[in-house]
Amino acid sequence: MLTIYLFESSGGIPHCFPQFGPGPMQQHGFARNVNWSIADSEVTEGDPAVTLELKDDSYSRSMWDFSFQALYKVSLHSTSLSTTLKITNMDDKPFSFNSALHTYFRASIAGVSVKGLKGCKTLNKDPDPKNPLEGKEEREGVTFPGFVDCIYLGAPSQLILDNGLGDKIAISNSSWSDAVLWNPHQQMEACYKDFVCVENAKIETVQLEPKQSWVAEQKIELV
Ligand SMILES: O=P(O)(O)OC[C@H]1O[C@@H](O)[C@H](O)[C@@H](O)[C@@H]1O
């Protein structure tokens, strides 16, 4: 079964926008902390989809003084979930941002591996998130024997997650050019064994001119 993990303080697929972090504003930006409105909903051949919308307001402008629109479509299918994020510059000046979908998967951490990242340039945020260590991933499958907090630049269009519970999950994307793996290990002693974050990310800055949009798609599928 495809399970996006929920626990009391975090879970699901939080948005990191307009900053992945660390950076000048709050960690991961403001988009995950605010209410989005429902812009559209539909059912196609029995499969539901909803489109959520976020626009700038006084709260967002207190941190990031730009006019923008974010549209986020989530479609559910029998063995997959798809998302499309579209960011549009509604301002009269350019802006830049970076972003991630901070997806939490239910897992048994001792059995988890993520395949597809071999050869990627890494920015290891352990031990200092503000001064990540550059490196290169040499492993076919990344495992989680301890604390992991690592950015992968130039990630492929598909990763395969073995969740340690008997499921293999393909995480495919377009335009999410990077990935982040995170498990807090003993820093979150009560729950770290039960989830892993495999995040589609755009760490390298996107710059949008007025009226320009950036679109990125993600598909999470049992294989
Ligand atoms: O606790 P938060 O803000 O949800 O972030 C959780 C983790 O999210 C990851 O994406 C970051 O790389 C980590 O550095 C961070 O600790």
Coordinates of C-alpha atoms and ligand atoms in Angstrom, one line a residue:
M1 CA 0.0 0.0 0.0
L2 CA 1.2 3.5 -0.8
T3 CA 1.4 5.4 2.5
I4 CA 2.5 9.0 2.8
Y5 CA 3.5 9.2 6.5
L6 CA 1.6 11.4 8.9
F7 CA 2.7 12.0 12.5
E8 CA 1.8 14.6 15.0
S9 CA 4.2 17.4 14.1
S10 CA 4.9 16.8 10.4
G11 CA 4.1 14.5 7.6
G12 CA 2.4 14.3 4.2
I13 CA 4.0 16.4 1.5
P14 CA 4.8 19.8 3.0
H15 CA 6.0 22.5 0.5
C16 CA 9.3 24.2 0.9
F17 CA 8.8 27.5 -0.9
P18 CA 10.2 30.0 -1.7
Q19 CA 13.2 28.8 0.2
F20 CA 14.5 25.3 0.9
G21 CA 16.8 26.7 3.6
P22 CA 18.7 27.4 5.6
G23 CA 18.5 31.0 4.4
P24 CA 17.2 34.5 5.3
M25 CA 13.6 33.4 6.1
Q26 CA 12.2 30.7 8.3
Q27 CA 13.4 27.1 7.5
H28 CA 11.7 25.8 4.4
G29 CA 9.9 29.1 3.7
F30 CA 6.2 30.0 4.5
A31 CA 4.2 27.9 2.1
R32 CA 3.8 24.9 4.4
N33 CA 2.5 27.0 7.3
V34 CA -0.4 28.7 5.6
N35 CA -3.9 27.7 4.3
W36 CA -4.1 27.2 0.6
S37 CA -7.5 27.7 -1.1
I38 CA -9.3 25.2 -3.4
A39 CA -9.1 26.5 -7.0
D40 CA -10.6 23.5 -8.8
S41 CA -11.6 19.8 -8.3
E42 CA -12.5 17.1 -10.8
V43 CA -13.0 13.4 -11.1
T44 CA -11.6 11.8 -14.2
E45 CA -12.5 8.1 -14.8
G46 CA -13.1 7.8 -11.1
D47 CA -9.8 9.3 -10.1
P48 CA -10.1 12.5 -8.0
A49 CA -7.9 15.6 -8.4
V50 CA -7.9 18.8 -6.5
T51 CA -6.0 22.0 -7.4
L52 CA -4.9 24.2 -4.5
E53 CA -3.8 27.9 -4.8
L54 CA -1.6 30.1 -2.8
K55 CA -1.1 33.8 -3.4
D56 CA 1.0 36.5 -1.6
D57 CA -0.5 38.2 1.4
S58 CA 0.8 40.5 4.1
Y59 CA 2.3 37.4 5.9
S60 CA 4.2 36.2 2.9
R61 CA 5.3 39.8 1.9
S62 CA 6.7 40.3 5.4
M63 CA 9.3 37.6 4.5
W64 CA 9.4 37.8 0.7
D65 CA 8.1 41.0 -0.9
F66 CA 6.8 39.7 -4.2
S67 CA 3.4 39.0 -5.9
F68 CA 3.1 35.3 -6.9
Q69 CA 0.6 32.5 -7.6
A70 CA 1.3 28.9 -6.7
L71 CA -1.1 26.3 -8.1
Y72 CA -0.7 22.7 -6.8
K73 CA -2.7 19.9 -8.4
V74 CA -2.8 16.6 -6.6
S75 CA -4.3 13.6 -8.5
L76 CA -5.0 10.2 -6.8
H77 CA -5.0 6.9 -8.8
S78 CA -5.3 3.3 -7.6
T79 CA -1.5 2.8 -7.2
S80 CA -0.1 6.3 -7.6
L81 CA -0.3 9.9 -6.6
S82 CA 0.7 12.7 -8.9
T83 CA 1.4 16.3 -8.2
T84 CA 2.0 19.4 -10.4
L85 CA 3.3 22.6 -8.9
K86 CA 3.2 25.8 -11.0
I87 CA 4.7 29.0 -9.7
T88 CA 3.9 32.2 -11.6
N89 CA 5.5 35.6 -11.2
M90 CA 2.6 38.0 -10.8
D91 CA 4.9 40.9 -9.9
D92 CA 6.4 43.6 -12.2
K93 CA 10.0 42.7 -11.2
P94 CA 11.9 39.4 -11.4
F95 CA 12.1 37.1 -8.4
S96 CA 14.0 33.9 -7.6
F97 CA 13.3 31.0 -5.3
N98 CA 14.1 27.4 -4.5
S99 CA 11.7 24.7 -3.5
A100 CA 11.1 21.1 -2.5
L101 CA 8.3 18.7 -1.8
H102 CA 9.3 17.3 1.6
T103 CA 7.6 13.9 1.1
Y104 CA 7.3 11.7 4.2
F105 CA 7.0 7.9 3.5
R106 CA 6.0 5.3 6.0
A107 CA 9.0 3.0 6.3
S108 CA 10.9 0.6 8.5
I109 CA 14.2 2.6 8.5
A110 CA 16.5 -0.4 9.1
G111 CA 15.4 -1.9 5.7
V112 CA 15.1 1.3 3.7
S113 CA 17.2 2.0 0.6
V114 CA 17.0 4.6 -2.2
K115 CA 18.4 3.7 -5.6
G116 CA 19.2 6.0 -8.5
L117 CA 21.5 8.5 -6.8
K118 CA 24.9 7.0 -7.6
G119 CA 27.2 9.5 -9.3
C120 CA 25.2 12.6 -8.1
K121 CA 27.0 15.5 -6.5
T122 CA 26.1 15.7 -2.8
L123 CA 25.8 18.5 -0.3
N124 CA 25.9 16.8 3.0
K125 CA 24.2 19.0 5.6
D126 CA 25.5 16.8 8.4
P127 CA 27.2 18.1 10.6
D128 CA 26.6 21.7 9.6
P129 CA 23.5 22.6 7.5
K130 CA 24.9 26.1 6.9
N131 CA 28.1 24.8 5.5
P132 CA 27.3 21.6 3.6
L133 CA 30.2 19.3 2.6
E134 CA 30.5 18.6 -1.1
G135 CA 31.0 15.1 -2.2
K136 CA 29.8 12.4 -4.7
E137 CA 27.4 9.5 -4.0
E138 CA 29.2 6.2 -4.7
R139 CA 26.5 3.8 -3.5
E140 CA 23.9 2.0 -5.7
G141 CA 21.5 2.1 -2.8
V142 CA 21.6 4.7 0.0
T143 CA 20.7 3.3 3.4
F144 CA 19.9 4.9 6.7
P145 CA 22.1 3.4 9.5
G146 CA 22.2 6.8 11.3
F147 CA 21.3 10.4 10.9
V148 CA 21.0 11.4 7.2
D149 CA 20.5 14.9 5.8
C150 CA 21.9 15.2 2.3
I151 CA 21.1 17.1 -0.9
Y152 CA 21.7 15.4 -4.2
L153 CA 22.3 17.8 -7.2
G154 CA 21.3 16.6 -10.7
A155 CA 19.2 13.7 -9.4
P156 CA 17.7 11.5 -12.1
S157 CA 14.1 11.6 -13.3
Q158 CA 13.3 8.5 -11.3
L159 CA 14.3 7.1 -7.8
I160 CA 13.3 3.8 -6.4
L161 CA 12.5 3.6 -2.7
D162 CA 12.4 0.3 -0.9
N163 CA 10.5 1.3 2.2
G164 CA 11.7 -1.8 4.2
L165 CA 8.0 -2.9 4.6
G166 CA 7.9 -4.9 1.4
D167 CA 7.0 -2.1 -1.0
K168 CA 9.0 -0.6 -3.9
I169 CA 8.0 2.9 -4.8
A170 CA 9.0 4.7 -7.9
I171 CA 9.4 8.5 -7.4
S172 CA 9.4 10.1 -10.8
N173 CA 9.7 13.8 -11.7
S174 CA 10.0 16.4 -14.3
S175 CA 11.8 19.7 -13.4
W176 CA 12.5 18.7 -9.8
S177 CA 16.2 18.4 -10.7
D178 CA 17.5 17.7 -7.2
A179 CA 16.6 15.4 -4.3
V180 CA 17.0 15.4 -0.5
L181 CA 17.2 12.5 1.8
W182 CA 16.5 13.0 5.5
N183 CA 16.0 10.8 8.5
P184 CA 16.6 12.4 11.9
H185 CA 17.6 9.2 13.7
Q186 CA 17.9 9.7 17.5
Q187 CA 17.1 13.4 17.2
M188 CA 13.5 12.2 16.9
E189 CA 13.7 9.1 18.9
A190 CA 10.0 8.4 19.2
C191 CA 9.3 8.1 15.4
Y192 CA 12.5 8.0 13.3
K193 CA 12.2 4.3 12.7
D194 CA 8.8 4.6 11.0
F195 CA 9.4 7.1 8.2
V196 CA 11.9 8.4 5.7
C197 CA 11.8 11.6 3.7
V198 CA 12.7 11.4 0.0
E199 CA 12.2 14.9 -1.3
N200 CA 11.9 16.1 -4.8
A201 CA 13.8 19.4 -4.8
K202 CA 14.9 22.4 -6.9
I203 CA 17.9 23.6 -4.9
E204 CA 19.5 25.6 -7.6
T205 CA 17.7 28.9 -7.8
V206 CA 14.9 29.4 -10.3
Q207 CA 14.6 33.0 -11.6
L208 CA 11.3 34.1 -13.1
E209 CA 10.6 37.3 -15.0
P210 CA 7.2 39.0 -14.7
K211 CA 4.4 36.7 -16.0
Q212 CA 6.8 33.7 -16.4
S213 CA 5.9 30.4 -14.8
W214 CA 7.9 27.3 -13.6
V215 CA 6.2 23.9 -13.6
A216 CA 7.4 20.7 -11.9
E217 CA 5.7 17.3 -11.8
Q218 CA 6.1 14.4 -9.4
K219 CA 4.6 10.9 -9.5
I220 CA 4.8 8.4 -6.7
E221 CA 3.8 4.9 -7.7
L222 CA 3.9 1.4 -6.3
V223 CA 5.9 -0.8 -8.7
Ligands
LIG1 O1 12.0 20.2 10.9 P1 11.8 20.7 9.6 O2 11.8 22.2 9.4 O3 10.5 20.1 9.0 O4 12.9 20.1 8.6 C1 13.2 18.8 8.7 C2 14.5 18.6 7.8 O5 14.1 18.8 6.4 C3 15.1 18.4 5.5 O6 14.6 18.7 4.2 C4 16.3 19.3 5.7 O7 17.3 19.0 4.8 C5 16.8 19.1 7.2 O8 17.9 20.0 7.4 C6 15.7 19.4 8.1 O9 16.1 19.2 9.5

